[in-house]
mmCIF file of C-alpha atoms in Angstrom:
data_model
loop_
_atom_site.group_PDB
_atom_site.id
_atom_site.type_symbol
_atom_site.label_atom_id
_atom_site.label_comp_id
_atom_site.label_asym_id
_atom_site.label_seq_id
_atom_site.Cartn_x
_atom_site.Cartn_y
_atom_site.Cartn_z
ATOM 1 C CA UNK X 1 0.000 0.000 0.000
ATOM 2 C CA UNK X 2 1.376 3.405 -0.960
ATOM 3 C CA UNK X 3 1.344 6.175 1.598
ATOM 4 C CA UNK X 4 -0.928 9.084 0.788
ATOM 5 C CA UNK X 5 0.937 11.726 -1.186
ATOM 6 C CA UNK X 6 1.112 15.044 0.599
ATOM 7 C CA UNK X 7 1.339 18.442 -1.065
ATOM 8 C CA UNK X 8 3.716 19.480 1.719
ATOM 9 C CA UNK X 9 7.296 18.257 2.203
ATOM 10 C CA UNK X 10 7.996 16.321 5.405
ATOM 11 C CA UNK X 11 10.119 19.148 6.814
ATOM 12 C CA UNK X 12 7.136 21.519 6.550
ATOM 13 C CA UNK X 13 5.005 19.302 8.798
ATOM 14 C CA UNK X 14 7.749 19.181 11.432
ATOM 15 C CA UNK X 15 8.272 22.951 11.146
ATOM 16 C CA UNK X 16 4.525 23.532 11.581
ATOM 17 C CA UNK X 17 4.484 21.307 14.664
ATOM 18 C CA UNK X 18 7.497 23.244 15.961
ATOM 19 C CA UNK X 19 5.556 26.487 15.514
ATOM 20 C CA UNK X 20 2.530 25.071 17.369
ATOM 21 C CA UNK X 21 4.689 23.911 20.275
ATOM 22 C CA UNK X 22 6.622 27.210 20.295
ATOM 23 C CA UNK X 23 3.333 29.089 20.543
ATOM 24 C CA UNK X 24 2.233 26.858 23.413
ATOM 25 C CA UNK X 25 5.641 27.365 25.034
ATOM 26 C CA UNK X 26 5.229 31.141 25.020
ATOM 27 C CA UNK X 27 1.765 31.137 26.573
ATOM 28 C CA UNK X 28 2.609 28.475 29.171
ATOM 29 C CA UNK X 29 5.899 30.213 30.023
ATOM 30 C CA UNK X 30 4.183 33.574 30.519
ATOM 31 C CA UNK X 31 1.924 32.006 33.149
ATOM 32 C CA UNK X 32 4.769 29.952 34.637
ATOM 33 C CA UNK X 33 7.185 32.861 35.014
ATOM 34 C CA UNK X 34 4.794 34.775 37.305
ATOM 35 C CA UNK X 35 6.296 34.920 40.777
ATOM 36 C CA UNK X 36 9.509 33.190 39.665
ATOM 37 C CA UNK X 37 12.751 34.706 38.424
ATOM 38 C CA UNK X 38 13.224 34.430 34.676
ATOM 39 C CA UNK X 39 16.554 32.621 35.107
ATOM 40 C CA UNK X 40 15.067 30.055 37.502
ATOM 41 C CA UNK X 41 12.136 29.519 35.135
ATOM 42 C CA UNK X 42 14.633 28.848 32.343
ATOM 43 C CA UNK X 43 16.436 26.327 34.567
ATOM 44 C CA UNK X 44 13.194 24.446 35.279
ATOM 45 C CA UNK X 45 12.361 24.383 31.562
ATOM 46 C CA UNK X 46 15.845 23.106 30.742
ATOM 47 C CA UNK X 47 15.714 20.323 33.348
ATOM 48 C CA UNK X 48 12.358 19.157 31.969
ATOM 49 C CA UNK X 49 13.801 19.088 28.441
ATOM 50 C CA UNK X 50 16.904 17.182 29.577
ATOM 51 C CA UNK X 51 14.782 14.559 31.360
ATOM 52 C CA UNK X 52 12.431 14.173 28.388
ATOM 53 C CA UNK X 53 15.302 13.767 25.939
ATOM 54 C CA UNK X 54 17.227 11.475 28.310
ATOM 55 C CA UNK X 55 14.236 9.143 28.073
ATOM 56 C CA UNK X 56 13.428 9.631 24.379
ATOM 57 C CA UNK X 57 16.870 9.182 22.824
ATOM 58 C CA UNK X 58 17.745 5.781 24.339
ATOM 59 C CA UNK X 59 14.196 4.443 24.019
ATOM 60 C CA UNK X 60 14.142 5.336 20.317
ATOM 61 C CA UNK X 61 17.522 3.666 19.717
ATOM 62 C CA UNK X 62 19.325 6.899 18.875
ATOM 63 C CA UNK X 63 21.921 6.870 21.655
ATOM 64 C CA UNK X 64 25.579 6.933 20.609
ATOM 65 C CA UNK X 65 28.664 7.363 22.720
ATOM 66 C CA UNK X 66 29.414 11.112 22.623
ATOM 67 C CA UNK X 67 33.138 10.291 22.446
ATOM 68 C CA UNK X 68 32.535 8.830 18.979
ATOM 69 C CA UNK X 69 31.087 12.051 17.561
ATOM 70 C CA UNK X 70 33.263 13.965 15.131
ATOM 71 C CA UNK X 71 35.019 16.746 17.072
ATOM 72 C CA UNK X 72 33.726 19.407 14.656
ATOM 73 C CA UNK X 73 30.139 18.231 15.169
ATOM 74 C CA UNK X 74 30.589 18.182 18.926
ATOM 75 C CA UNK X 75 32.085 21.693 18.935
ATOM 76 C CA UNK X 76 29.204 23.136 16.906
ATOM 77 C CA UNK X 77 26.586 21.288 18.970
ATOM 78 C CA UNK X 78 28.140 22.764 22.126
ATOM 79 C CA UNK X 79 28.165 26.247 20.584
ATOM 80 C CA UNK X 80 24.553 25.765 19.482
ATOM 81 C CA UNK X 81 23.654 24.712 23.023
ATOM 82 C CA UNK X 82 25.269 27.841 24.437
ATOM 83 C CA UNK X 83 23.380 29.987 21.919
ATOM 84 C CA UNK X 84 20.139 28.188 22.819
ATOM 85 C CA UNK X 85 20.722 28.827 26.524
ATOM 86 C CA UNK X 86 21.413 32.505 25.913
ATOM 87 C CA UNK X 87 18.298 32.746 23.729
ATOM 88 C CA UNK X 88 16.129 31.104 26.384
ATOM 89 C CA UNK X 89 17.456 33.362 29.145
ATOM 90 C CA UNK X 90 16.697 36.448 27.061
ATOM 91 C CA UNK X 91 13.303 35.076 26.008
ATOM 92 C CA UNK X 92 12.155 34.407 29.561
ATOM 93 C CA UNK X 93 13.330 37.829 30.712
ATOM 94 C CA UNK X 94 11.416 39.408 27.833
ATOM 95 C CA UNK X 95 8.288 37.404 28.743
ATOM 96 C CA UNK X 96 8.635 38.537 32.333
ATOM 97 C CA UNK X 97 8.591 42.178 31.176
ATOM 98 C CA UNK X 98 6.265 42.134 28.170
ATOM 99 C CA UNK X 99 3.138 40.522 26.805
ATOM 100 C CA UNK X 100 3.332 37.333 24.758
ATOM 101 C CA UNK X 101 1.895 39.210 21.769
ATOM 102 C CA UNK X 102 4.809 41.665 22.024
ATOM 103 C CA UNK X 103 7.673 39.277 22.775
ATOM 104 C CA UNK X 104 6.979 36.391 20.412
ATOM 105 C CA UNK X 105 6.857 38.379 17.160
ATOM 106 C CA UNK X 106 10.145 40.128 17.985
ATOM 107 C CA UNK X 107 11.670 36.766 18.887
ATOM 108 C CA UNK X 108 10.689 35.590 15.412
ATOM 109 C CA UNK X 109 13.092 38.109 13.947
ATOM 110 C CA UNK X 110 15.391 35.109 14.398
ATOM 111 C CA UNK X 111 13.826 33.821 11.164
ATOM 112 C CA UNK X 112 15.330 36.729 9.233
ATOM 113 C CA UNK X 113 18.632 36.612 11.106
ATOM 114 C CA UNK X 114 18.965 32.857 10.576
ATOM 115 C CA UNK X 115 18.532 33.338 6.834
ATOM 116 C CA UNK X 116 21.118 36.131 6.757
ATOM 117 C CA UNK X 117 23.551 33.993 8.786
ATOM 118 C CA UNK X 118 22.890 30.992 6.514
ATOM 119 C CA UNK X 119 23.699 33.108 3.455
ATOM 120 C CA UNK X 120 26.796 34.590 5.099
ATOM 121 C CA UNK X 121 28.249 31.467 6.693
ATOM 122 C CA UNK X 122 26.744 28.461 4.929
ATOM 123 C CA UNK X 123 26.526 29.788 1.395
ATOM 124 C CA UNK X 124 22.786 29.197 1.156
ATOM 125 C CA UNK X 125 20.945 31.103 -1.546
ATOM 126 C CA UNK X 126 17.271 31.830 -0.793
ATOM 127 C CA UNK X 127 15.009 32.378 -3.788
ATOM 128 C CA UNK X 128 13.358 35.713 -4.536
ATOM 129 C CA UNK X 129 10.118 34.331 -3.053
ATOM 130 C CA UNK X 130 11.925 33.347 0.160
ATOM 131 C CA UNK X 131 13.570 36.782 0.420
ATOM 132 C CA UNK X 132 10.138 38.391 -0.022
ATOM 133 C CA UNK X 133 8.746 36.301 2.840
ATOM 134 C CA UNK X 134 11.731 37.200 5.024
ATOM 135 C CA UNK X 135 11.278 40.875 4.194
ATOM 136 C CA UNK X 136 7.630 40.600 5.202
ATOM 137 C CA UNK X 137 8.551 38.973 8.526
ATOM 138 C CA UNK X 138 11.147 41.662 9.223
ATOM 139 C CA UNK X 139 8.715 44.420 8.269
ATOM 140 C CA UNK X 140 6.069 42.917 10.537
ATOM 141 C CA UNK X 141 8.467 42.951 13.470
ATOM 142 C CA UNK X 142 9.270 46.619 12.809
ATOM 143 C CA UNK X 143 5.550 47.471 12.721
ATOM 144 C CA UNK X 144 5.028 45.745 16.070
ATOM 145 C CA UNK X 145 7.939 47.380 17.902
ATOM 146 C CA UNK X 146 7.693 50.889 16.401
ATOM 147 C CA UNK X 147 6.696 53.414 19.054
ATOM 148 C CA UNK X 148 4.570 56.399 18.159
#
């Protein structure tokens, strides 16, 4: 039996699910950060993620000895982890100070920055359509943060 053909690539489904969970994360975090320091809230979130992944990876047969990873991969995964931690700390502090509807759209400026970094450092070449979408995202962020 052939699987049903989808008009969307597999990565798009996972990206959409990521967006749904990110939206839930923002709303749940805004409630959770009340009465708690932003840094402590980030720690709790991180511990939950570590526990969940510590269960998921071995149970799904994806565990490998970290000592067998290529050193370049390990270095960039560590740097990515540090960037993630810094992003989360800033995100939770922003949520502590602002509304979800203010913080989340500005946080999504990362979409534009990631594309610029990918062009600069990875040699990726977005199409004209992709650049237009990125311009729209960036313009939307400016509209939301512009003070009268």
